[in-house]
Tab-separated table of C-alpha atoms and ligand atoms in Angstrom:
chain	number	residue	atom	x	y	z
A	1	MET	CA	0.000	0.000	0.000
A	2	SER	CA	1.481	3.333	-0.965
A	3	LEU	CA	2.103	6.142	1.472
A	4	VAL	CA	1.079	9.781	1.121
A	5	LEU	CA	2.858	12.166	3.472
A	6	VAL	CA	1.467	15.588	4.206
A	7	ALA	CA	3.904	18.013	5.819
A	8	ASN	CA	4.597	21.691	5.749
A	9	ARG	CA	8.121	21.326	4.372
A	10	ALA	CA	9.146	19.417	1.254
A	11	PRO	CA	11.648	16.556	1.615
A	12	ILE	CA	13.885	17.744	-1.217
A	13	ARG	CA	15.506	21.070	-2.045
A	14	PRO	CA	17.095	22.556	-5.152
A	15	THR	CA	20.901	22.811	-5.102
A	16	PRO	CA	23.316	24.117	-7.741
A	17	ASP	CA	23.763	20.504	-8.977
A	18	GLY	CA	20.114	19.466	-9.039
A	19	TRP	CA	17.889	18.169	-6.238
A	20	ALA	CA	19.013	16.874	-2.848
A	21	PRO	CA	17.234	15.613	0.275
A	22	SER	CA	16.333	18.359	2.758
A	23	LEU	CA	18.415	18.480	5.904
A	24	GLY	CA	16.836	17.284	9.110
A	25	GLY	CA	15.607	14.104	10.676
A	26	LEU	CA	12.152	13.915	9.125
A	27	ALA	CA	13.355	13.862	5.535
A	28	SER	CA	16.163	11.435	6.300
A	29	ALA	CA	13.772	9.058	8.092
A	30	LEU	CA	10.920	9.196	5.653
A	31	LEU	CA	12.635	9.362	2.256
A	32	PRO	CA	13.812	5.732	2.454
A	33	VAL	CA	10.300	4.638	3.484
A	34	LEU	CA	8.768	6.510	0.556
A	35	GLU	CA	11.353	5.152	-1.873
A	36	ASP	CA	10.531	1.682	-0.639
A	37	ARG	CA	6.729	1.893	-0.543
A	38	GLY	CA	6.147	4.451	-3.290
A	39	GLY	CA	3.596	7.219	-2.963
A	40	ALA	CA	3.832	10.960	-2.535
A	41	TRP	CA	4.860	13.839	-0.284
A	42	VAL	CA	2.581	16.890	-0.252
A	43	ALA	CA	4.177	20.124	0.994
A	44	MET	CA	3.839	23.896	0.926
A	45	ARG	CA	5.250	26.115	-1.820
A	46	GLU	CA	6.160	29.477	-0.321
A	47	PRO	CA	5.175	32.640	-2.235
A	48	ASP	CA	8.709	33.479	-3.411
A	49	GLU	CA	9.657	29.898	-4.247
A	50	ASP	CA	10.246	28.757	-7.799
A	51	THR	CA	9.709	24.990	-7.649
A	52	PRO	CA	7.503	22.716	-9.762
A	53	LEU	CA	4.015	21.896	-8.504
A	54	THR	CA	4.593	18.242	-9.275
A	55	GLN	CA	7.830	16.334	-9.718
A	56	THR	CA	9.034	12.781	-9.315
A	57	TYR	CA	12.072	11.802	-7.264
A	58	PRO	CA	14.809	10.606	-7.468
A	59	PRO	CA	15.128	12.057	-10.976
A	60	ASP	CA	16.987	9.048	-12.450
A	61	ALA	CA	14.752	6.334	-10.896
A	62	PRO	CA	11.454	7.949	-9.823
A	63	ALA	CA	10.063	6.275	-6.717
A	64	PHE	CA	7.551	8.844	-5.480
A	65	THR	CA	5.890	12.156	-6.298
A	66	VAL	CA	6.396	15.528	-4.642
A	67	ARG	CA	3.267	17.666	-4.901
A	68	ARG	CA	3.358	21.295	-3.780
A	69	VAL	CA	0.491	23.448	-2.581
A	70	PRO	CA	1.259	27.015	-3.698
A	71	LEU	CA	0.522	29.726	-1.145
A	72	ASP	CA	0.280	33.399	-2.026
A	73	ALA	CA	1.779	36.014	0.293
A	74	PRO	CA	-1.381	36.803	2.322
A	75	GLU	CA	-2.100	33.073	2.804
A	76	TYR	CA	1.465	32.440	3.914
A	77	GLN	CA	1.261	35.310	6.400
A	78	ALA	CA	-2.063	34.242	7.893
A	79	PHE	CA	-1.760	30.451	7.801
A	80	TYR	CA	1.940	29.915	8.473
A	81	GLN	CA	3.351	33.012	10.174
A	82	GLY	CA	-0.057	33.654	11.801
A	83	MET	CA	-2.075	30.632	12.937
A	84	ALA	CA	0.835	28.177	13.039
A	85	ASN	CA	3.582	30.398	14.469
A	86	ARG	CA	1.687	33.022	16.495
A	87	VAL	CA	-1.139	30.886	17.884
A	88	LEU	CA	-0.571	27.125	17.891
A	89	TRP	CA	3.180	27.148	18.522
A	90	PRO	CA	3.136	29.327	21.687
A	91	LEU	CA	-0.001	27.613	22.983
A	92	ALA	CA	1.534	24.132	22.691
A	93	HIS	CA	4.513	25.412	24.710
A	94	TYR	CA	2.382	26.980	27.478
A	95	LEU	CA	3.567	30.481	26.511
A	96	VAL	CA	0.104	31.920	26.579
A	97	GLU	CA	1.269	35.543	26.580
A	98	HIS	CA	2.551	35.013	23.021
A	99	VAL	CA	-0.764	33.640	21.695
A	100	GLU	CA	-2.550	36.057	19.345
A	101	PRO	CA	-5.907	34.556	18.348
A	102	ASP	CA	-7.181	36.192	15.169
A	103	ARG	CA	-10.131	35.395	12.922
A	104	THR	CA	-8.190	35.934	9.662
A	105	PHE	CA	-5.512	33.482	10.833
A	106	ARG	CA	-8.170	30.917	11.667
A	107	GLU	CA	-9.977	31.246	8.351
A	108	ALA	CA	-6.767	31.053	6.319
A	109	TYR	CA	-5.720	27.979	8.298
A	110	ARG	CA	-8.985	26.222	7.510
A	111	ALA	CA	-8.798	27.086	3.799
A	112	VAL	CA	-5.135	26.105	3.438
A	113	ASN	CA	-5.627	22.838	5.334
A	114	ARG	CA	-8.468	21.983	2.986
A	115	ARG	CA	-6.185	22.572	0.002
A	116	PHE	CA	-3.503	20.349	1.489
A	117	ALA	CA	-6.036	17.590	2.054
A	118	HIS	CA	-7.428	17.871	-1.481
A	119	ALA	CA	-3.939	17.828	-2.966
A	120	ALA	CA	-3.254	14.611	-1.024
A	121	LEU	CA	-6.537	13.051	-2.150
A	122	ASP	CA	-5.852	14.049	-5.772
A	123	VAL	CA	-2.376	12.584	-5.806
A	124	ALA	CA	-3.735	9.308	-4.368
A	125	ARG	CA	-6.568	9.143	-6.912
A	126	GLU	CA	-4.203	9.865	-9.794
A	127	ALA	CA	-2.204	6.812	-8.671
A	128	GLY	CA	-5.401	4.732	-8.728
A	129	GLU	CA	-5.497	4.320	-4.933
A	130	THR	CA	-8.790	4.185	-3.083
A	131	ALA	CA	-7.445	3.294	0.347
A	132	PRO	CA	-3.865	4.547	0.702
A	133	THR	CA	-2.062	5.261	3.948
A	134	PHE	CA	-1.829	8.974	4.738
A	135	TRP	CA	0.647	10.294	7.288
A	136	VAL	CA	0.075	13.915	8.283
A	137	GLN	CA	2.774	15.843	10.176
A	138	ASP	CA	2.448	18.415	12.917
A	139	TYR	CA	0.512	21.414	14.124
A	140	HIS	CA	0.292	23.096	10.717
A	141	MET	CA	-2.127	20.418	9.524
A	142	MET	CA	-4.656	19.769	12.299
A	143	LEU	CA	-7.728	19.913	10.051
A	144	VAL	CA	-6.314	17.734	7.276
A	145	PRO	CA	-7.349	14.275	8.637
A	146	GLU	CA	-11.042	15.173	8.783
A	147	THR	CA	-11.117	16.167	5.092
A	148	LEU	CA	-9.086	13.114	4.094
A	149	ARG	CA	-11.547	10.893	5.968
A	150	ALA	CA	-14.516	12.492	4.218
A	151	GLY	CA	-12.838	12.029	0.812
A	152	MET	CA	-11.588	8.463	1.364
A	153	PRO	CA	-13.412	6.766	4.218
A	154	ASP	CA	-11.391	3.541	3.869
A	155	ALA	CA	-7.948	5.148	3.988
A	156	ARG	CA	-5.603	4.627	6.905
A	157	ILE	CA	-4.761	7.991	8.395
A	158	GLY	CA	-1.875	8.627	10.772
A	159	PHE	CA	-0.894	11.937	12.345
A	160	PHE	CA	2.267	12.873	14.197
A	161	TRP	CA	2.315	15.815	16.611
A	162	HIS	CA	5.920	17.058	17.045
A	163	VAL	CA	5.430	19.603	19.851
A	164	PRO	CA	4.003	19.226	23.372
A	165	TRP	CA	0.259	18.792	23.721
A	166	PRO	CA	-0.630	21.146	26.577
A	167	ALA	CA	-2.999	20.513	29.467
A	168	SER	CA	-6.636	20.515	28.399
A	169	GLU	CA	-7.266	23.748	30.375
A	170	VAL	CA	-4.599	25.478	28.291
A	171	PHE	CA	-5.646	24.025	24.948
A	172	ARG	CA	-9.232	25.198	25.471
A	173	ILE	CA	-8.103	28.843	25.401
A	174	LEU	CA	-8.266	28.685	21.584
A	175	PRO	CA	-11.580	29.826	20.165
A	176	SER	CA	-11.294	27.068	17.541
A	177	ALA	CA	-10.157	24.357	19.997
A	178	ARG	CA	-13.114	22.047	19.335
A	179	ASP	CA	-12.884	22.318	15.537
A	180	LEU	CA	-9.176	21.578	15.637
A	181	LEU	CA	-9.685	18.506	17.799
A	182	ARG	CA	-12.418	17.213	15.519
A	183	GLY	CA	-10.117	17.774	12.566
A	184	MET	CA	-7.393	15.610	14.094
A	185	LEU	CA	-9.817	12.905	15.147
A	186	GLY	CA	-10.341	11.995	11.491
A	187	SER	CA	-7.109	9.994	12.048
A	188	ASP	CA	-6.812	6.333	13.055
A	189	LEU	CA	-3.636	6.929	15.050
A	190	ILE	CA	-2.063	10.080	16.491
A	191	GLY	CA	1.527	9.877	17.727
A	192	PHE	CA	3.116	12.086	20.409
A	193	HIS	CA	6.622	12.109	21.864
A	194	THR	CA	5.522	11.213	25.402
A	195	GLU	CA	2.704	9.448	27.175
A	196	GLY	CA	2.037	12.724	29.059
A	197	TYR	CA	1.234	14.579	25.810
A	198	ALA	CA	-0.973	11.701	24.591
A	199	GLU	CA	-2.838	11.791	27.892
A	200	ASN	CA	-3.356	15.564	27.638
A	201	PHE	CA	-4.752	15.052	24.143
A	202	ARG	CA	-7.219	12.390	25.267
A	203	GLU	CA	-8.312	14.615	28.150
A	204	SER	CA	-8.855	17.528	25.756
A	205	ALA	CA	-11.079	15.331	23.568
A	206	ARG	CA	-13.022	14.174	26.624
A	207	ASP	CA	-13.385	17.625	28.207
A	208	LEU	CA	-14.130	19.655	25.081
A	209	LEU	CA	-15.979	17.198	22.835
A	210	GLY	CA	-17.440	14.774	25.364
A	211	ALA	CA	-15.515	11.930	23.686
A	212	GLU	CA	-15.273	8.605	25.450
A	213	ILE	CA	-11.812	7.318	26.384
A	214	ASP	CA	-11.172	3.580	26.097
A	215	GLY	CA	-7.564	2.922	27.152
A	216	GLU	CA	-5.446	4.778	24.584
A	217	THR	CA	-8.390	5.208	22.221
A	218	VAL	CA	-10.629	8.249	21.819
A	219	VAL	CA	-14.158	7.326	20.712
A	220	LEU	CA	-16.217	10.084	19.112
A	221	ASP	CA	-19.480	9.542	17.209
A	222	GLY	CA	-18.700	5.847	16.934
A	223	ARG	CA	-15.245	6.434	15.351
A	224	ARG	CA	-12.108	5.277	17.122
A	225	CYS	CA	-8.748	7.074	17.111
A	226	ARG	CA	-5.739	5.929	19.133
A	227	ALA	CA	-3.402	8.440	20.815
A	228	GLU	CA	-0.043	6.769	21.459
A	229	SER	CA	3.459	7.721	22.526
A	230	HIS	CA	6.035	7.326	19.697
A	231	PRO	CA	9.193	9.215	20.704
A	232	ILE	CA	11.300	10.464	17.790
A	233	GLY	CA	15.083	10.363	17.620
A	234	ILE	CA	17.882	11.277	15.221
A	235	ASP	CA	19.663	9.501	12.394
A	236	VAL	CA	22.161	7.983	14.840
A	237	ALA	CA	24.474	6.416	12.252
A	238	ARG	CA	24.806	9.762	10.509
A	239	PHE	CA	25.864	11.632	13.665
A	240	GLU	CA	28.164	8.845	14.857
A	241	GLY	CA	29.709	8.872	11.395
A	242	LEU	CA	30.270	12.628	11.599
A	243	ALA	CA	31.939	12.185	15.004
A	244	LEU	CA	34.378	9.628	13.625
A	245	ALA	CA	35.075	11.248	10.234
A	246	PRO	CA	38.823	11.572	9.532
A	247	ASP	CA	39.070	15.332	10.103
A	248	ALA	CA	36.439	15.573	12.889
A	249	ALA	CA	38.831	15.428	15.840
A	250	ALA	CA	41.136	18.007	14.243
A	251	LEU	CA	38.193	20.348	13.608
A	252	ALA	CA	37.100	20.036	17.232
A	253	ASP	CA	40.658	20.741	18.453
A	254	GLU	CA	40.772	23.805	16.267
A	255	LEU	CA	37.539	25.075	17.823
A	256	ARG	CA	38.855	24.486	21.338
A	257	HIS	CA	41.948	26.420	20.463
A	258	ASP	CA	39.904	29.273	18.916
A	259	PHE	CA	37.862	29.531	22.108
A	260	GLY	CA	40.987	29.964	24.196
A	261	GLY	CA	41.623	26.399	25.315
A	262	VAL	CA	39.217	26.713	28.267
A	263	GLN	CA	36.258	24.486	29.221
A	264	ILE	CA	33.389	24.900	26.764
A	265	VAL	CA	29.707	25.106	27.629
A	266	LEU	CA	27.629	24.807	24.463
A	267	GLY	CA	24.097	25.864	23.469
A	268	VAL	CA	22.664	25.079	20.005
A	269	ASP	CA	19.150	26.179	19.150
A	270	ARG	CA	16.880	27.814	16.647
A	271	LEU	CA	16.462	31.371	17.921
A	272	ASP	CA	13.064	30.729	19.504
A	273	TYR	CA	11.529	31.983	22.746
A	274	THR	CA	10.568	28.407	23.707
A	275	LYS	CA	14.230	27.419	23.922
A	276	GLY	CA	14.828	29.395	27.138
A	277	LEU	CA	17.742	31.356	25.683
A	278	LEU	CA	17.363	34.562	27.701
A	279	LEU	CA	16.954	32.715	30.985
A	280	ARG	CA	19.952	30.593	30.029
A	281	MET	CA	22.020	33.751	29.534
A	282	GLU	CA	20.864	35.042	32.909
A	283	ALA	CA	21.763	31.746	34.521
A	284	TYR	CA	25.242	31.936	33.034
A	285	GLU	CA	25.543	35.465	34.412
A	286	ARG	CA	24.543	34.098	37.809
A	287	PHE	CA	27.175	31.380	37.425
A	288	LEU	CA	29.869	33.979	36.714
A	289	GLU	CA	28.795	36.083	39.692
A	290	ARG	CA	28.731	33.167	42.052
A	291	TYR	CA	31.952	31.419	40.987
A	292	PRO	CA	34.548	34.154	40.365
A	293	GLU	CA	37.314	31.552	40.722
A	294	ARG	CA	36.143	30.019	37.423
A	295	HIS	CA	36.646	33.215	35.428
A	296	GLY	CA	39.168	32.594	32.692
A	297	GLU	CA	38.575	28.823	32.863
A	298	VAL	CA	35.303	28.465	31.021
A	299	THR	CA	33.466	29.978	28.079
A	300	PHE	CA	29.857	29.689	26.954
A	301	VAL	CA	29.386	29.203	23.204
A	302	GLN	CA	25.789	29.818	22.163
A	303	ILE	CA	24.906	29.263	18.539
A	304	ALA	CA	21.436	30.285	17.469
A	305	THR	CA	20.148	29.752	13.986
A	306	PRO	CA	17.871	32.495	12.587
A	307	SER	CA	14.269	31.328	12.657
A	308	ARG	CA	10.825	32.768	11.784
A	309	THR	CA	12.247	36.205	11.123
A	310	GLY	CA	9.485	38.722	10.476
A	311	VAL	CA	7.352	37.385	13.357
A	312	PRO	CA	7.525	40.241	15.916
A	313	ALA	CA	8.262	38.054	18.969
A	314	TYR	CA	11.260	36.517	17.161
A	315	ASP	CA	12.627	39.874	16.048
A	316	ARG	CA	12.312	41.107	19.644
A	317	LEU	CA	14.121	38.050	20.992
A	318	LYS	CA	16.952	38.687	18.546
A	319	ARG	CA	17.420	42.202	19.962
A	320	ASP	CA	17.191	40.981	23.572
A	321	MET	CA	19.823	38.314	22.919
A	322	ASP	CA	22.209	40.845	21.369
A	323	GLU	CA	21.753	43.014	24.418
A	324	ALA	CA	22.277	40.179	26.926
A	325	ALA	CA	25.430	39.026	25.101
A	326	GLY	CA	26.844	42.567	25.132
A	327	ARG	CA	26.026	42.955	28.814
A	328	ILE	CA	27.729	39.695	29.861
A	329	ASN	CA	30.923	40.285	27.911
A	330	GLY	CA	30.916	43.965	28.873
A	331	GLN	CA	30.760	43.131	32.554
A	332	PHE	CA	32.923	40.014	32.844
A	333	ALA	CA	35.534	39.912	30.048
A	334	ARG	CA	39.120	40.302	31.306
A	335	GLY	CA	42.361	40.330	29.298
A	336	ALA	CA	42.332	37.632	26.639
A	337	TRP	CA	39.336	35.797	28.164
A	338	THR	CA	35.896	36.102	26.525
A	339	PRO	CA	33.203	34.635	28.782
A	340	LEU	CA	30.570	34.327	26.043
A	341	HIS	CA	30.694	33.629	22.314
A	342	TYR	CA	27.320	34.254	20.745
A	343	ARG	CA	26.856	33.290	17.085
A	344	TYR	CA	23.610	34.149	15.312
A	345	GLN	CA	24.066	31.794	12.390
A	346	SER	CA	23.405	28.359	11.009
A	347	PHE	CA	26.085	25.681	10.655
A	348	ASP	CA	26.168	22.562	8.496
A	349	GLN	CA	26.079	19.199	10.233
A	350	PRO	CA	29.827	18.430	10.110
A	351	GLU	CA	30.494	21.825	11.722
A	352	LEU	CA	27.789	21.230	14.294
A	353	ALA	CA	29.319	17.845	15.106
A	354	ALA	CA	32.674	19.578	15.698
A	355	PHE	CA	31.022	21.922	18.205
A	356	TYR	CA	29.371	18.964	19.976
A	357	GLN	CA	32.709	17.229	20.129
A	358	ALA	CA	34.555	20.265	21.437
A	359	ALA	CA	32.038	20.872	24.231
A	360	ASP	CA	32.585	19.826	27.840
A	361	VAL	CA	28.957	20.499	28.706
A	362	ALA	CA	25.854	20.832	26.529
A	363	PHE	CA	23.479	23.312	28.139
A	364	VAL	CA	19.998	22.456	26.812
A	365	THR	CA	17.373	24.417	28.724
A	366	PRO	CA	14.112	24.918	26.769
A	367	LEU	CA	11.094	26.243	28.657
A	368	ARG	CA	9.170	23.496	26.854
A	369	ASP	CA	10.162	21.268	23.969
A	370	GLY	CA	8.277	18.392	22.337
A	371	MET	CA	11.435	16.253	22.292
A	372	ASN	CA	14.649	18.279	21.621
A	373	LEU	CA	16.973	16.658	19.164
A	374	VAL	CA	20.010	18.766	20.011
A	375	ALA	CA	20.352	16.734	23.227
A	376	HIS	CA	20.271	13.512	21.155
A	377	GLU	CA	22.793	14.840	18.634
A	378	PHE	CA	25.200	15.920	21.364
A	379	ALA	CA	25.037	12.555	23.140
A	380	ALA	CA	25.499	10.630	19.872
A	381	VAL	CA	28.563	12.653	18.846
A	382	SER	CA	30.185	13.009	22.254
A	383	GLY	CA	29.437	9.338	22.998
A	384	ALA	CA	30.985	8.088	19.742
A	385	ARG	CA	34.061	10.217	20.419
A	386	ALA	CA	34.349	8.945	23.990
A	387	ASP	CA	34.085	5.336	22.732
A	388	ALA	CA	37.010	6.079	20.433
A	389	GLY	CA	39.104	7.261	23.395
A	390	GLY	CA	38.102	10.942	23.448
A	391	ARG	CA	36.826	13.043	26.337
A	392	PRO	CA	33.179	12.434	27.259
A	393	GLY	CA	30.881	15.471	27.579
A	394	ALA	CA	28.117	16.088	30.130
A	395	LEU	CA	24.498	16.949	29.307
A	396	VAL	CA	22.504	19.458	31.344
A	397	LEU	CA	18.895	19.091	30.208
A	398	SER	CA	15.635	20.870	30.989
A	399	GLU	CA	13.117	18.638	32.696
A	400	LEU	CA	10.389	20.324	30.622
A	401	THR	CA	11.453	18.591	27.396
A	402	GLY	CA	10.241	15.288	25.997
A	403	ALA	CA	13.893	14.199	25.917
A	404	ALA	CA	14.016	14.354	29.735
A	405	ASP	CA	11.624	11.375	29.829
A	406	TYR	CA	14.101	9.236	27.929
A	407	LEU	CA	17.691	10.455	28.156
A	408	ASP	CA	18.938	8.628	31.181
A	409	GLY	CA	22.242	9.984	32.502
A	410	ALA	CA	21.496	13.669	31.811
A	411	LEU	CA	21.588	16.209	34.678
A	412	LEU	CA	17.999	17.451	34.783
A	413	VAL	CA	17.235	21.082	35.598
A	414	ASN	CA	14.281	23.432	35.870
A	415	PRO	CA	14.871	26.015	33.110
A	416	TYR	CA	13.112	28.766	35.079
A	417	ASP	CA	15.434	28.414	38.097
A	418	ALA	CA	18.487	30.579	37.389
A	419	ASP	CA	20.237	29.602	40.650
A	420	GLY	CA	19.604	25.916	40.028
A	421	LEU	CA	20.909	26.222	36.465
A	422	ALA	CA	24.067	27.966	37.653
A	423	ARG	CA	24.661	25.244	40.246
A	424	SER	CA	24.024	22.421	37.764
A	425	LEU	CA	26.427	23.995	35.323
A	426	ALA	CA	29.146	24.024	37.976
A	427	ASP	CA	28.317	20.402	38.914
A	428	ALA	CA	28.465	19.324	35.269
A	429	LEU	CA	31.837	21.023	34.749
A	430	ASP	CA	33.164	19.284	37.865
A	431	LEU	CA	31.853	15.774	37.122
A	432	PRO	CA	34.794	13.383	37.468
A	433	GLU	CA	35.655	11.686	34.179
A	434	PRO	CA	34.490	8.140	35.107
A	435	ASP	CA	31.127	9.511	36.195
A	436	ARG	CA	30.766	11.553	32.993
A	437	ARG	CA	31.682	8.546	30.916
A	438	ALA	CA	29.155	6.300	32.666
A	439	ARG	CA	26.364	8.876	32.379
A	440	LEU	CA	27.098	9.527	28.729
A	441	ALA	CA	27.032	5.806	27.944
A	442	ARG	CA	23.531	5.592	29.430
A	443	THR	CA	22.350	8.587	27.405
A	444	GLN	CA	23.931	7.189	24.272
A	445	ALA	CA	22.068	3.890	24.712
A	446	ALA	CA	18.753	5.762	24.983
A	447	VAL	CA	19.548	7.829	21.880
A	448	ARG	CA	20.320	4.691	19.867
A	449	ASP	CA	17.070	3.092	20.945
A	450	LEU	CA	15.062	6.104	19.709
A	451	ASP	CA	16.730	6.222	16.270
A	452	VAL	CA	14.547	8.058	13.759
A	453	HIS	CA	14.365	5.092	11.379
A	454	ALA	CA	13.017	2.939	14.210
A	455	TRP	CA	10.553	5.714	15.048
A	456	ALA	CA	9.122	5.729	11.501
A	457	ARG	CA	8.968	1.937	11.408
A	458	ARG	CA	7.243	1.651	14.787
A	459	PHE	CA	4.680	4.297	13.973
A	460	LEU	CA	3.803	2.844	10.575
A	461	GLU	CA	3.595	-0.681	12.008
A	462	SER	CA	1.168	0.492	14.648
A	463	LEU	CA	-0.857	2.353	12.013
A	464	ASP	CA	-0.966	-0.699	9.730
A	465	GLU	CA	-1.937	-3.050	12.546
A	466	GLY	CA	-4.584	-0.877	14.155
B	501	ADQ	P1	12.801	22.087	16.724
B	501	ADQ	O1	12.035	23.033	17.571
B	501	ADQ	O2	13.407	22.652	15.509
B	501	ADQ	O3	11.939	20.788	16.333
B	501	ADQ	P2	14.997	20.320	17.793
B	501	ADQ	O4	14.366	19.021	18.037
B	501	ADQ	O5	16.014	20.679	18.824
B	501	ADQ	O6	13.955	21.526	17.748
B	501	ADQ	O7	15.687	20.300	16.384
B	501	ADQ	C1	16.481	21.370	15.963
B	501	ADQ	C2	17.345	20.951	14.788
B	501	ADQ	O8	17.922	22.120	14.227
B	501	ADQ	C3	18.475	20.040	15.218
B	501	ADQ	O9	18.627	19.010	14.279
B	501	ADQ	C4	19.698	20.966	15.224
B	501	ADQ	O10	20.882	20.324	14.832
B	501	ADQ	C5	19.330	22.006	14.197
B	501	ADQ	N1	19.951	23.296	14.579
B	501	ADQ	C6	19.674	24.058	15.651
B	501	ADQ	N2	20.476	25.140	15.690
B	501	ADQ	C7	21.286	25.060	14.633
B	501	ADQ	C8	22.354	25.882	14.110
B	501	ADQ	N3	22.751	27.015	14.696
B	501	ADQ	N4	22.940	25.469	12.975
B	501	ADQ	C9	22.551	24.337	12.373
B	501	ADQ	N5	21.586	23.534	12.812
B	501	ADQ	C10	20.949	23.888	13.914
B	501	ADQ	C11	10.580	20.367	16.538
B	501	ADQ	C12	10.120	20.304	17.993
B	501	ADQ	C13	11.070	19.469	18.813
B	501	ADQ	C14	11.169	18.065	18.220
B	501	ADQ	C15	11.417	18.108	16.713
B	501	ADQ	C16	11.241	16.736	16.070
B	501	ADQ	O11	10.011	21.626	18.533
B	501	ADQ	O12	10.656	19.389	20.171
B	501	ADQ	O13	12.235	17.372	18.838
B	501	ADQ	O14	10.518	18.996	16.062
B	501	ADQ	O15	9.978	16.199	16.344
């Protein structure tokens, strides 16, 4: 049975030499599945993008179709920058003060979701399918399953929710909460990163729609939809490979040298207010105030990739981060020592792996995060290096991430507690090597178990069996 994926982003991108897979875990996990099963991937075409509406891939031996849904500028603003990024995203992360409910956003979201669903139905019909498997991804597409179900009642429909599902009392703040839930319940199976999120979802369906809950299944109007935990991971082999590449150790040494040969604390994030970046900076400030004897012995390297520019809250965060970075270096820098290196830029994966390898401590402190793959990537790289005789790194991880449920061996922290963060940072820097090594080995084992290829396989097996 062929597979039709519906996701905001396309799995392939144009490069100077033709087409290549998009970076990121989702494309790397799902492209092999699509190549194997055949089918299609339906994604958005942004207003300024010049890509074909339909193409087959790979070009030399076509295995599946990429179908794009073209959005004009007002639709993109209201559906993507608006409803997805200014309403659903902050709500899922409990950051209610950032939620900006707006009727135009809501209407555009409904219209665009309908177009995505019809594009998916069309591509299935063109392939002669009457009961394909659809797999819809994330909070951009909540209303898609309902339309798919109406168009193809016998299809199998899976949905994966990549961010936290908040408590029912928080979700109900949305004026369209009930419609959105009904939209998702067109699915047969909805996957979440943790059992806690799945439970919140079932409670929302019970509280807001009066649905019946039967174990993991939500029953509404006689239809059954399971809500299960299916934690995602990374492409472990890829990151371990990057850690062991011939020039990887040399690159990491070069970075350590560039940063002054001191202990390195590392942060890697999209520049997003959910990632706890400002509080992390404050916590580091607290650390420097409290432990003056460590001045000159440690540096904090924060790399933040530009994200969702043009959304006011993100532009504001960018300014606040610049200010915090200036303040910290202005107050604490002495002689040749720079306490903080802040880079507002994106790096390719081999470079990122060098940073992970160079770090003594990864400082991962989101205010909320569905999973958090940076923690996985760090443990995979640092772990592979340690296995090959290198120095093991320590992971300080927010307890408000999905990853905290799984990554045994991490030092868990409350990201809102600046004093606690400062103390944990000092503890992590002081962890004796055997202890670090043992903790990292436990984290590494968890990361391997959650490999993204296993995630896709487990989800699709559950969908097929259900
Ligand atoms: P994100 O919010 O994007 O994902 P995360 O899981 O940490 O968060 O993934 C970020 C990715 O971006 C990582 O692969 C990382 O390497 C990369 N990245 C970050 N900063 C970078 C930089 N400066 N340069 C280059 N690459 C950078 C959403 C959810 C998460 C969930 C994933 C997958 O918010 O909770 O884990 O989807 O479901």
